[in-house]
Short mmCIF file of C-alpha atoms in Angstrom, two decimals:
data_model
loop_
_atom_site.label_atom_id
_atom_site.label_comp_id
_atom_site.label_asym_id
_atom_site.label_seq_id
_atom_site.Cartn_x
_atom_site.Cartn_y
_atom_site.Cartn_z
CA MET A 608 76.67 -13.90 -37.19
CA ASP A 609 79.27 -17.10 -36.45
CA LEU A 610 77.46 -19.08 -35.80
CA LEU A 611 74.52 -18.88 -38.24
CA ALA A 612 77.91 -19.23 -40.41
CA ASN A 613 78.28 -22.55 -38.98
CA GLU A 614 75.16 -23.75 -39.62
CA LEU A 615 74.32 -23.23 -42.56
CA LEU A 616 78.09 -24.49 -43.99
CA GLY A 617 76.90 -27.26 -41.74
CA THR A 618 74.19 -27.89 -43.83
CA VAL A 619 76.54 -27.96 -46.96
CA ASP A 620 78.48 -31.01 -47.24
CA GLU A 621 80.53 -33.46 -49.71
CA ALA A 622 78.16 -35.27 -50.92
CA ALA A 623 75.75 -32.74 -51.88
CA LEU A 624 78.47 -30.51 -53.47
CA GLN A 625 79.49 -33.98 -55.43
CA GLU A 626 75.81 -34.65 -56.81
CA MET A 627 75.81 -31.27 -58.63
CA TYR A 628 78.31 -32.74 -61.18
CA ASP A 629 77.77 -35.99 -62.96
CA PRO A 630 80.51 -38.33 -62.48
CA GLU A 631 80.15 -39.41 -66.16
CA SER A 632 81.58 -35.82 -66.89
CA THR A 633 83.59 -35.17 -63.97
CA ALA A 634 87.33 -35.25 -64.89
CA THR A 635 89.10 -38.28 -62.29
CA ALA A 636 92.12 -37.62 -59.94
CA THR A 637 95.19 -40.49 -61.72
CA PRO A 638 97.53 -41.31 -59.04
CA ASN A 639 100.04 -38.85 -59.26
CA ASN A 640 97.40 -35.98 -58.66
CA GLU A 641 96.82 -34.86 -62.66
CA ALA A 642 94.22 -34.34 -64.58
CA ALA A 643 93.29 -37.51 -66.48
CA GLN A 644 92.27 -35.25 -70.11
CA PRO A 645 88.31 -36.42 -70.70
CA GLU A 646 87.89 -38.12 -74.52
CA PRO A 647 86.11 -35.43 -76.81
CA ALA A 648 82.25 -35.64 -77.44
CA SER A 649 82.23 -36.67 -80.21
CA GLY A 650 78.13 -37.48 -82.05
CA ALA A 651 75.11 -36.25 -81.05
CA PRO A 652 74.32 -39.02 -78.38
CA ASP A 653 78.32 -37.46 -76.81
CA SER A 654 76.45 -34.18 -76.72
CA ALA A 655 72.80 -34.89 -75.53
CA LYS A 656 74.55 -36.55 -72.25
CA THR A 657 75.91 -33.24 -71.96
CA ALA A 658 73.31 -31.23 -72.47
CA ARG A 659 71.59 -33.49 -70.03
CA SER A 660 75.10 -33.78 -67.06
CA LEU A 661 74.21 -29.80 -67.62
CA ARG A 662 71.37 -29.16 -66.98
CA ARG A 663 71.22 -32.39 -64.03
CA GLY A 664 73.81 -30.62 -62.92
CA ILE A 665 71.89 -26.42 -62.61
CA PHE A 666 68.89 -28.05 -61.07
CA LYS A 667 70.93 -29.78 -58.49
CA ALA A 668 73.02 -26.24 -57.78
CA ALA A 669 69.01 -24.22 -58.19
CA SER A 670 67.89 -26.58 -55.07
CA LEU A 671 71.12 -26.82 -52.82
CA GLN A 672 70.62 -23.41 -53.66
CA ASP A 673 66.89 -22.78 -52.30
CA LYS A 674 68.71 -25.20 -49.00
CA LEU A 675 70.56 -23.06 -47.93
CA LEU A 676 68.00 -19.57 -49.29
CA GLU A 677 65.59 -21.49 -46.30
CA LYS A 678 68.37 -22.53 -43.58
CA LEU A 679 69.07 -18.34 -43.22
CA LEU A 680 65.94 -17.48 -43.49
CA SER A 681 64.76 -19.79 -40.87
CA GLN A 682 66.90 -18.00 -38.96
CA MET A 683 66.04 -14.17 -39.61
CA LEU A 684 62.57 -14.45 -39.49
CA PRO A 685 60.38 -14.48 -36.50
CA VAL A 686 58.67 -17.14 -34.76
CA ASP A 687 54.41 -17.96 -35.99
CA ASP A 688 52.56 -17.91 -32.50
CA SER A 689 49.94 -18.92 -34.30
CA ALA A 690 51.73 -22.43 -35.19
CA GLU A 691 52.58 -23.64 -31.36
CA THR A 692 48.53 -22.96 -30.55
CA THR A 693 46.53 -25.74 -31.88
CA ILE A 694 42.50 -26.40 -32.58
CA PRO A 695 40.79 -28.58 -30.84
CA SER A 696 39.58 -30.82 -34.13
CA ILE A 697 36.06 -32.21 -33.79
CA ASN A 698 35.88 -36.46 -35.24
CA ALA A 699 32.86 -37.96 -36.19
CA SER A 700 32.37 -42.28 -35.18
CA ASP A 701 34.60 -43.15 -38.63
CA GLY A 702 37.02 -40.28 -38.37
CA THR A 703 35.69 -37.07 -40.30
CA ASN A 704 37.28 -34.62 -39.21
CA LEU A 705 34.35 -31.62 -39.21
CA ASN A 706 36.25 -28.79 -38.06
CA PRO A 707 36.89 -27.49 -41.12
CA SER A 708 39.75 -24.20 -39.27
CA ASP A 709 41.70 -27.27 -38.65
CA ASP A 710 42.49 -27.98 -42.45
CA PHE A 711 43.93 -23.78 -42.51
CA ALA A 712 45.39 -24.09 -39.86
CA ASN A 713 47.34 -26.76 -40.07
CA ARG A 714 48.76 -25.54 -43.35
CA PRO A 715 52.44 -25.36 -43.88
CA GLY A 716 54.30 -22.24 -42.79
CA PHE A 717 56.70 -20.45 -45.23
CA THR A 718 59.16 -22.37 -47.44
CA VAL A 719 61.70 -21.41 -50.22
CA THR A 720 61.76 -24.89 -51.90
CA ALA A 721 57.19 -24.90 -52.01
CA MET A 722 57.58 -21.40 -52.90
CA SER A 723 59.59 -21.53 -55.44
CA ASN A 724 57.31 -25.00 -56.48
CA ASN A 725 54.18 -23.77 -56.31
CA PHE A 726 54.60 -19.96 -58.25
CA ARG A 727 56.00 -22.33 -60.90
CA ARG A 728 52.72 -24.78 -60.93
CA PHE A 729 51.13 -21.09 -60.52
CA ASN A 730 52.26 -19.53 -63.48
CA ALA A 731 52.18 -22.25 -65.75
CA ARG A 732 48.57 -22.64 -64.59
CA ILE A 733 47.32 -19.23 -64.75
CA GLY A 734 47.18 -18.58 -68.63
CA VAL A 735 43.53 -19.08 -69.48
CA VAL A 736 42.99 -16.56 -66.93
CA PHE A 737 45.38 -13.98 -68.75
CA ARG A 738 43.65 -14.76 -72.10
CA PHE A 739 40.44 -14.00 -70.21
CA GLN A 740 41.45 -10.86 -69.59
CA ASN A 741 42.32 -9.87 -72.74
CA GLN A 742 39.47 -11.29 -74.63
CA VAL A 743 37.53 -8.71 -72.47
CA LEU A 744 40.03 -5.50 -72.98
CA ARG A 745 38.86 -6.55 -76.81
CA LEU A 746 35.91 -6.92 -76.43
CA LEU A 747 35.72 -3.66 -74.26
CA SER A 748 37.81 -1.06 -76.81
CA TRP A 749 35.23 -2.26 -79.97
CA ARG A 750 37.81 -4.73 -82.02
CA ARG A 751 35.27 -6.60 -83.84
CA PRO A 752 32.09 -3.69 -83.55
CA SER A 753 29.97 -6.85 -83.94
CA HIS A 754 31.20 -8.82 -80.68
CA THR A 755 30.54 -5.93 -78.56
CA LEU A 756 26.73 -4.44 -80.30
CA SER A 757 26.54 -8.57 -78.95
CA LEU A 758 27.20 -7.90 -75.55
CA LEU A 759 25.08 -4.76 -75.51
CA SER A 760 21.91 -7.13 -76.46
CA VAL A 761 22.44 -9.78 -74.46
CA TYR A 762 23.18 -6.45 -71.59
CA THR A 763 19.98 -4.94 -72.39
CA PHE A 764 17.99 -8.30 -71.89
CA ILE A 765 19.31 -8.22 -68.23
CA CYS A 766 18.61 -5.21 -67.49
CA LEU A 767 15.22 -5.61 -69.10
CA ASP A 768 14.11 -9.02 -67.58
CA PRO A 769 16.99 -9.43 -63.88
CA TYR A 770 15.47 -13.74 -64.03
CA LEU A 771 18.19 -13.94 -67.43
CA ILE A 772 20.72 -14.06 -65.26
CA CYS A 773 20.39 -17.06 -63.77
CA SER A 774 20.63 -18.23 -67.65
CA LEU A 775 23.85 -16.77 -68.13
CA PRO A 776 25.83 -19.05 -66.24
CA LEU A 777 24.30 -21.99 -68.50
CA VAL A 778 24.07 -20.46 -71.60
CA CYS A 779 28.22 -20.00 -71.45
CA MET A 780 29.28 -23.58 -70.35
CA LEU A 781 27.72 -24.54 -73.07
CA LEU A 782 28.54 -21.84 -75.72
CA PHE A 783 32.06 -20.80 -74.70
CA VAL A 784 33.12 -25.21 -73.34
CA LEU A 785 30.62 -28.03 -74.48
CA VAL A 786 30.33 -26.42 -77.87
CA PRO A 787 34.52 -25.72 -78.60
CA SER A 788 34.92 -29.78 -77.48
CA PHE A 789 32.86 -31.09 -79.80
CA ILE A 790 33.97 -29.11 -82.80
CA ALA A 791 37.20 -30.21 -81.37
CA ARG A 792 36.53 -33.86 -80.87
CA HIS A 793 34.70 -33.77 -84.42
CA PRO A 794 36.63 -30.91 -86.53
CA PRO A 795 35.24 -29.16 -90.11
CA ALA A 796 37.69 -30.54 -93.11
CA SER A 797 40.28 -28.65 -93.65
CA SER A 798 41.84 -26.04 -96.11
CA ASP A 799 44.41 -28.92 -97.41
CA GLU A 800 41.31 -30.98 -97.87
CA GLN A 801 38.87 -28.87 -99.45
CA GLN A 802 41.17 -27.42 -102.38
CA GLN A 803 41.87 -30.82 -103.16
CA GLU A 804 38.73 -31.91 -103.27
CA HIS A 805 38.02 -28.64 -105.25
CA GLU A 806 40.32 -29.99 -107.29
CA ASN A 807 38.72 -33.68 -108.34
CA ARG A 808 35.38 -31.45 -108.79
CA VAL A 809 33.61 -32.82 -106.18
CA ARG A 810 31.90 -29.80 -104.38
CA ASN A 811 31.81 -29.20 -100.57
CA LEU A 812 28.71 -30.48 -98.66
CA GLY A 813 30.08 -27.31 -95.44
CA TYR A 814 30.18 -28.89 -92.05
CA SER A 815 28.39 -32.14 -90.64
CA PRO A 816 28.98 -33.72 -87.50
CA ARG A 817 28.15 -36.59 -88.44
CA GLY A 818 29.94 -40.27 -87.92
CA PRO A 819 32.22 -41.31 -85.66
CA PRO A 820 34.53 -38.54 -83.44
CA LEU A 821 37.76 -37.97 -86.16
CA ALA A 822 39.77 -35.46 -83.11
CA PRO A 823 40.98 -36.40 -79.28
CA ALA A 824 39.08 -34.75 -77.26
CA ARG A 825 40.54 -31.40 -76.07
CA THR A 826 41.71 -31.13 -72.76
CA VAL A 827 43.97 -28.60 -70.73
CA LYS A 828 47.26 -29.07 -70.00
CA PRO A 829 49.63 -26.53 -68.01
CA VAL A 830 52.56 -24.85 -70.47
CA LYS A 831 55.73 -26.62 -70.18
CA GLU A 832 58.60 -24.71 -68.08
CA LEU A 833 61.07 -23.24 -69.82
CA SER A 834 58.57 -21.88 -72.70
CA ARG A 835 58.04 -18.99 -74.84
CA ASP A 836 54.51 -19.38 -73.64
CA PHE A 837 55.89 -19.28 -70.20
CA PHE A 838 57.71 -17.19 -69.80
CA ARG A 839 54.74 -14.78 -71.86
CA ASN A 840 52.38 -15.68 -68.53
CA MET A 841 55.31 -14.17 -66.18
CA GLY A 842 55.15 -11.29 -68.07
CA ASP A 843 51.68 -10.71 -67.78
CA LEU A 844 51.54 -11.78 -64.34
CA GLN A 845 54.20 -8.67 -64.02
CA ASN A 846 52.27 -5.86 -65.78
CA VAL A 847 48.70 -7.32 -63.74
CA MET A 848 51.09 -6.95 -60.87
CA GLU A 849 52.50 -3.79 -61.58
CA ASP A 850 49.13 -2.76 -62.38
CA PHE A 851 47.60 -3.72 -58.94
CA SER A 852 50.27 -1.68 -57.67
CA VAL A 853 49.33 1.42 -59.28
CA ALA A 854 45.60 1.05 -59.09
CA HIS A 855 45.92 0.57 -54.97
CA ASP A 856 48.50 3.44 -54.64
CA LYS A 857 45.99 6.19 -56.57
CA ILE A 858 42.79 4.83 -54.84
CA ILE A 859 44.68 5.02 -51.16
CA ALA A 860 45.41 8.32 -51.79
CA LEU A 861 41.75 9.84 -53.43
CA VAL A 862 39.90 8.03 -50.64
CA VAL A 863 41.93 7.60 -47.80
CA PRO A 864 42.75 11.49 -47.36
CA LYS A 865 39.42 11.91 -47.05
CA THR A 866 37.80 9.95 -45.50
CA ASN A 867 40.61 9.54 -42.17
CA PHE A 868 39.53 12.46 -39.97
CA SER A 869 42.74 13.78 -41.29
CA ASP A 870 41.17 16.98 -42.11
CA GLU A 871 38.24 16.06 -39.67
CA ALA A 872 35.67 18.77 -40.74
CA LEU A 873 36.46 17.15 -44.71
CA SER A 874 35.24 13.02 -42.79
CA SER A 875 32.50 14.48 -41.57
CA ALA A 876 31.40 15.83 -43.76
CA ILE A 877 31.61 13.24 -45.85
CA PHE A 878 29.60 11.08 -42.84
CA VAL A 879 26.67 13.13 -42.47
CA LEU A 880 26.35 12.92 -46.48
CA LEU A 881 26.58 9.01 -46.04
CA PHE A 882 24.33 9.13 -43.94
CA ALA A 883 22.28 11.04 -45.14
CA ALA A 884 22.28 9.06 -47.74
CA CYS A 885 22.00 5.78 -46.12
CA CYS A 886 18.59 7.32 -44.60
CA VAL A 887 17.19 8.24 -48.00
CA MET A 888 17.33 5.16 -49.61
CA SER A 889 16.27 3.05 -46.89
CA ILE A 890 12.65 4.86 -47.43
CA ALA A 891 12.76 5.31 -51.29
CA ALA A 892 15.04 3.13 -52.80
CA HIS A 893 11.77 1.49 -53.95
CA LEU A 894 10.74 4.15 -56.02
CA VAL A 895 14.17 4.10 -58.02
CA PRO A 896 13.97 2.66 -61.85
CA TRP A 897 17.12 0.11 -61.22
CA ARG A 898 17.12 -0.96 -64.40
CA ALA A 899 17.12 1.11 -65.64
CA VAL A 900 20.01 3.47 -64.12
CA ALA A 901 21.26 -0.20 -64.55
CA LEU A 902 20.88 0.45 -68.36
CA VAL A 903 22.24 3.68 -68.74
CA ILE A 904 25.33 3.18 -66.48
CA GLY A 905 25.87 -0.06 -69.10
CA TRP A 906 25.61 1.00 -71.79
CA ALA A 907 27.18 4.38 -71.51
CA GLY A 908 30.01 2.61 -69.78
CA ILE A 909 30.27 0.37 -72.49
CA TRP A 910 29.94 3.50 -75.31
CA ALA A 911 32.68 5.28 -73.29
CA GLY A 912 34.65 2.43 -74.76
CA HIS A 913 34.63 3.21 -78.33
CA PRO A 914 37.15 5.31 -80.17
CA SER A 915 35.26 8.01 -81.84
CA VAL A 916 33.71 8.38 -78.10
CA GLY A 917 36.49 8.55 -75.84
CA ARG A 918 38.55 11.30 -78.35
CA TRP A 919 35.26 13.08 -77.77
CA ILE A 920 35.52 12.93 -74.65
CA GLU A 921 38.93 13.88 -74.19
CA ALA A 922 38.18 16.74 -76.64
CA THR A 923 35.07 17.87 -74.33
CA LYS A 924 37.21 17.47 -71.20
CA VAL A 925 39.85 20.12 -72.94
CA GLN A 926 37.39 22.51 -73.69
CA TYR A 927 35.36 22.66 -70.47
CA LEU A 928 37.33 21.79 -67.16
CA ASP A 929 41.58 21.84 -68.58
CA SER A 930 40.93 25.56 -70.24
CA HIS A 931 38.98 26.87 -67.43
CA SER A 932 41.50 25.64 -64.31
CA SER A 933 44.14 26.46 -67.17
CA SER A 934 42.51 30.34 -67.12
CA PRO A 935 43.38 32.57 -64.40
CA LYS A 936 40.04 32.90 -63.16
CA GLY A 937 40.58 28.83 -63.01
CA GLY A 938 43.42 29.08 -61.39
CA ASP A 939 41.48 31.17 -58.64
CA GLY A 940 38.74 28.10 -58.34
CA GLY A 941 36.35 30.64 -60.14
CA GLY A 942 36.17 29.13 -63.18
CA GLY A 943 34.36 25.33 -64.41
CA PRO A 944 32.10 23.70 -62.97
CA VAL A 945 33.84 21.07 -60.92
CA LYS A 946 35.92 24.30 -59.59
CA LEU A 947 32.26 25.81 -58.24
CA ALA A 948 31.59 22.50 -57.11
CA GLU A 949 34.30 22.27 -55.42
CA LYS A 950 34.25 25.95 -54.03
CA THR A 951 30.75 25.46 -52.74
CA PHE A 952 31.31 22.10 -51.28
CA ASN A 953 34.36 23.20 -49.21
CA SER A 954 32.47 27.17 -48.27
CA TRP A 955 29.23 24.50 -47.06
CA VAL A 956 32.00 22.80 -45.34
CA ARG A 957 33.80 25.15 -43.14
CA LYS A 958 30.16 26.76 -42.11
CA ASP A 959 28.24 24.11 -40.56
CA ILE A 960 30.60 21.77 -39.77
CA ILE A 961 31.15 21.95 -36.28
CA LEU A 962 34.77 20.26 -34.91
CA ASP A 963 35.03 20.08 -30.49
CA GLU A 964 38.66 21.44 -30.93
CA ALA A 965 39.28 20.58 -26.88
CA PRO A 966 40.38 17.56 -25.30
CA GLU A 967 38.01 14.97 -24.04
CA THR A 968 37.62 15.35 -19.64
CA ARG A 969 36.56 13.29 -17.16
CA GLU A 970 36.78 12.99 -13.69
CA VAL A 971 38.69 10.08 -11.75
CA GLU A 972 38.35 9.15 -7.74
CA ILE A 973 40.86 7.73 -5.61
CA PHE A 974 40.28 6.82 -1.81
CA GLU A 975 42.48 7.20 0.40
CA LEU A 976 42.41 4.26 2.94
CA GLN A 977 43.55 4.37 7.15
CA ARG A 978 43.49 1.80 10.06
CA LEU A 979 42.90 1.73 13.10
CA GLN A 980 46.09 0.58 14.59
CA GLY A 981 45.59 -1.01 17.87
CA GLY A 982 41.60 -2.22 17.40
CA SER A 983 40.35 0.75 20.71
CA ALA A 984 38.59 4.06 19.98
CA SER A 985 41.60 5.67 22.09
CA GLY A 986 43.86 4.28 19.05
CA GLU A 987 45.95 6.57 16.12
CA TRP A 988 44.72 6.22 11.85
CA GLU A 989 47.34 5.10 9.95
CA PRO A 990 47.89 5.27 6.79
CA TRP A 991 46.91 2.68 4.33
CA LEU A 992 47.63 3.22 1.25
CA PHE A 993 45.26 4.69 -1.76
CA SER A 994 43.16 2.67 -3.85
CA PRO A 995 40.54 2.91 -6.82
CA SER A 996 37.60 1.16 -4.13
CA PRO A 997 36.41 2.62 -0.84
CA TYR A 998 36.95 -0.46 0.97
CA ASP A 999 32.85 -0.71 2.48
CA PRO A 1000 32.40 -3.41 5.31
CA LEU A 1001 30.38 -4.97 1.85
CA SER A 1002 32.02 -5.18 -1.27
CA ALA A 1003 33.30 -8.54 -2.47
CA GLY A 1004 36.19 -8.27 -1.68
CA ARG A 1005 36.17 -7.50 2.00
CA ILE A 1006 33.85 -10.02 1.97
CA ALA A 1007 35.96 -12.88 0.61
CA GLY A 1008 38.79 -11.14 3.04
CA ASP A 1009 40.93 -10.07 0.59
CA ARG A 1010 43.23 -6.86 1.72
CA PRO A 1011 42.56 -3.62 -0.49
CA ARG A 1012 44.94 -3.10 -2.97
CA GLY A 1013 46.23 0.04 -4.17
CA THR A 1014 49.23 2.00 -3.95
CA ARG A 1015 51.89 3.14 -0.91
CA PHE A 1016 51.65 6.65 -1.90
CA PHE A 1017 49.44 9.80 -3.51
CA GLU A 1018 52.78 10.43 -6.59
CA ASP A 1019 52.14 6.85 -7.55
CA VAL A 1020 48.32 6.71 -8.78
CA MET A 1021 48.65 6.97 -12.36
CA ALA A 1022 46.13 8.63 -14.81
CA PRO A 1023 44.14 5.72 -16.72
CA GLU A 1024 45.22 3.89 -20.34
CA GLY A 1025 44.99 6.94 -22.71
CA TRP A 1026 44.71 9.29 -20.39
CA GLU A 1027 46.79 12.21 -18.75
CA TRP A 1028 46.72 14.36 -16.39
CA SER A 1029 44.52 18.03 -17.68
CA GLU A 1030 44.94 19.32 -13.56
CA LYS A 1031 48.55 19.97 -11.67
CA LYS A 1032 46.98 17.82 -8.06
CA TRP A 1033 44.27 16.62 -6.65
CA ALA A 1034 41.37 17.71 -4.33
CA LEU A 1035 39.43 16.26 -1.61
CA ASP A 1036 35.90 15.50 -2.67
CA LEU A 1037 33.56 17.74 -0.17
CA TRP A 1038 30.49 15.80 -0.58
CA SER A 1039 31.72 13.16 1.20
CA ARG A 1040 27.50 12.18 1.21
CA GLU A 1041 26.90 12.08 -2.23
CA TRP A 1042 29.49 9.86 -2.94
CA VAL A 1043 28.01 7.82 -0.49
CA GLU A 1044 24.86 7.76 -1.76
CA GLU A 1045 25.30 6.66 -5.37
CA ARG A 1046 27.31 3.46 -4.11
CA ILE A 1047 24.77 3.08 -1.43
CA ILE A 1048 27.06 1.86 1.30
CA THR A 1049 25.79 0.55 3.97
CA GLY A 1050 27.86 0.63 7.75
CA VAL A 1051 29.74 4.05 8.06
CA GLU A 1052 29.37 6.47 9.55
CA VAL A 1053 29.88 10.00 7.30
CA GLU A 1054 31.73 13.68 8.53
CA THR A 1055 29.80 16.22 6.39
CA GLU A 1056 32.64 19.06 8.02
CA GLY A 1057 36.66 18.53 8.75
CA GLU A 1058 38.35 15.83 6.92
CA ARG A 1059 35.53 14.17 5.88
CA TRP A 1060 36.12 10.46 6.60
CA VAL A 1061 33.50 8.24 6.00
CA TYR A 1062 34.46 5.98 8.71
CA ASP A 1063 33.49 2.29 9.67
CA ILE A 1064 30.69 1.77 12.38
CA TYR A 1065 32.35 -0.76 14.85
CA ASN A 1066 29.96 -4.21 15.17
CA GLU A 1067 30.76 -7.52 16.60
CA HIS A 1068 30.60 -9.64 13.86
CA GLU A 1069 33.26 -7.95 11.99
CA ASN A 1070 36.06 -10.50 12.61
CA TYR A 1071 34.73 -12.88 10.95
CA HIS A 1072 37.01 -13.98 8.68
CA ASN A 1073 39.25 -18.07 9.74
CA SER A 1074 43.00 -18.76 8.95
CA ASP A 1075 41.00 -20.61 6.07
CA GLY A 1076 39.93 -17.17 3.83
CA GLY A 1077 36.79 -16.11 3.03
CA ASP A 1078 36.30 -19.13 0.57
CA ALA A 1079 35.61 -21.48 4.11
CA MET A 1080 33.98 -18.38 6.21
CA LEU A 1081 31.05 -17.42 2.74
CA HIS A 1082 30.17 -22.49 2.83
CA SER A 1083 30.30 -22.46 6.42
CA PRO A 1084 26.55 -21.37 7.82
CA ALA A 1085 27.50 -19.69 11.25
CA GLY A 1086 29.74 -17.85 8.54
CA LYS A 1087 26.66 -17.28 6.36
CA ASN A 1088 24.35 -16.52 10.03
CA ARG A 1089 27.53 -14.00 10.69
CA ILE A 1090 26.72 -11.68 8.19
CA GLN A 1091 23.41 -12.14 7.55
CA GLY A 1092 23.86 -10.16 10.74
CA ILE A 1093 26.01 -7.50 9.43
CA VAL A 1094 23.59 -6.98 6.85
CA ASN A 1095 20.70 -6.70 9.07
CA ASN A 1096 22.99 -4.51 11.79
CA LEU A 1097 24.12 -2.10 8.97
CA SER A 1098 23.38 1.65 8.63
CA TRP A 1099 25.31 5.03 7.40
CA GLU A 1100 25.45 7.59 10.10
CA GLU A 1101 25.77 11.30 9.66
CA GLY A 1102 28.94 12.70 12.08
CA GLY A 1103 29.29 16.74 12.58
CA GLY A 1104 33.19 16.74 12.14
CA GLU A 1105 36.25 16.31 14.94
CA GLU A 1106 34.68 17.62 17.58
CA ASP A 1107 31.75 15.57 18.04
CA GLU A 1108 34.42 13.00 18.78
CA GLY A 1109 34.31 13.81 22.34
CA ALA A 1110 30.72 14.41 22.43
CA ILE A 1111 29.74 10.61 20.75
CA ASP A 1112 30.32 7.79 23.13
CA ARG A 1113 30.35 5.07 20.12
CA ARG A 1114 33.66 3.27 18.31
CA ARG A 1115 34.12 2.85 15.08
CA GLY A 1116 35.89 0.38 13.24
CA GLU A 1117 39.39 -0.09 12.29
CA TRP A 1118 39.00 1.49 8.87
CA ARG A 1119 38.18 4.53 7.12
CA ARG A 1120 37.96 6.79 3.76
CA ARG A 1121 37.82 9.69 2.05
CA ARG A 1122 37.82 10.38 -1.86
CA TRP A 1123 40.04 12.25 -3.58
CA VAL A 1124 39.26 13.80 -7.27
CA ARG A 1125 41.09 15.15 -10.21
CA MET A 1126 40.70 15.10 -14.05
CA VAL A 1127 42.07 14.16 -16.91
CA LYS A 1128 42.49 14.50 -20.53
CA ARG A 1129 42.69 12.55 -23.70
CA ARG A 1130 45.83 11.60 -24.55
CA ASN A 1131 47.73 12.58 -28.05
CA VAL A 1132 48.57 9.65 -29.89
CA SER A 1133 51.93 10.08 -31.35
CA GLY A 1134 51.98 7.64 -33.47
CA PRO A 1135 49.91 5.85 -36.03
CA PRO A 1136 47.20 3.39 -34.77
#
């Protein structure tokens, strides 16, 4: 914290502090260290000058505060790793960047100054959106029934002939952009002029667009900062953020508990219903009269905003829904159509939706590898490691000259990620022949009794690795011939166990392995993903 404070104080120098004040409006020190009294302000120019100096000082103080806050946030916020990742750009012959993602990736990060400036610019220009929102609300709330009925007429024509929707943007451009702009350029006579003409007994001929333009063209300008419209936009923006937060929370509370499988039976039932609806709609969607459906839904939605219809809907809700829910019978779920439908749906979910309560289980395997000491048949087998691969003679790692990978102790073998052990101990796989055949392993001897070891069959081409590694052997002609000899001579044989070792006079390879199995189950996730 001390280092951060020193860095913050280092960014503030005397020049920045002195710029906060206007040199003409500050007092200067006298040679005897006494403050000189400034002359009293007199007249309008002095008051205007003082106001300008005060405004300039306030803006400079705000700028200095933004710099301090930006420096503080740069120390607190984590570094964005995405900014360090460079995306190769594709440039044309004339140097034009053809990769549109570069412009987005190279955009500046968060800064207090840019955020404050962009918010002021945004708030000065967002008023047109709020005015459009107010006009739509007035239109749907039947403030002027003629306007709402006109909207219903247009909507009806579009529903009956959907191709008219292509002309709707063009008509809106004509009626709401070009016509008002032309009227502003050629305005009608004002009320004062009309009154004067009436007093002078001159007949008013009405509006006429003929003649040269009488007024300047209408332009859209952002509102001035700290003006009444600016603060009105801030209030509208505040209310929109509140409305969005409330709507977001209500949607999350309504939808998420039913679809996030916290109640698996309910979410599974919804999944089944949606899947059945998808199947039905994919087959019978062309049979639905979509024009009539859209027309009925649109008329019902717009008429629901009428005050009289709204009062009727509220009275019906109180009479048929709230009365049943407040009654003792309705409180138990027996009264009211909504409660009855909910009860029927819940009973169907409990009876027909069957879930697997037991966790999923799988069988995992590990191979115990041992290596023959001395390279002779009389040598002892040395425990090597436990590996997920059997390290058979034709495995990719063994041909490449890689050493087997794994752990030396049984206790260090871990369950796969997201799983946990469901059994306490490992079990030896007694069906060694089956897993050898499943993997199509050749060049080995399989024990079907005893400890179920699977031995390498000795081959004279076994020690083919040189000091250069497996890659040099693979690409050399001699190495290719040796591998081809291994493939031609390899097969698997079946042994009878340890008592068979003395009876059969043969040499085994330097590796043997056997398979251990254990059951695992899915692990419960304690926190959210």
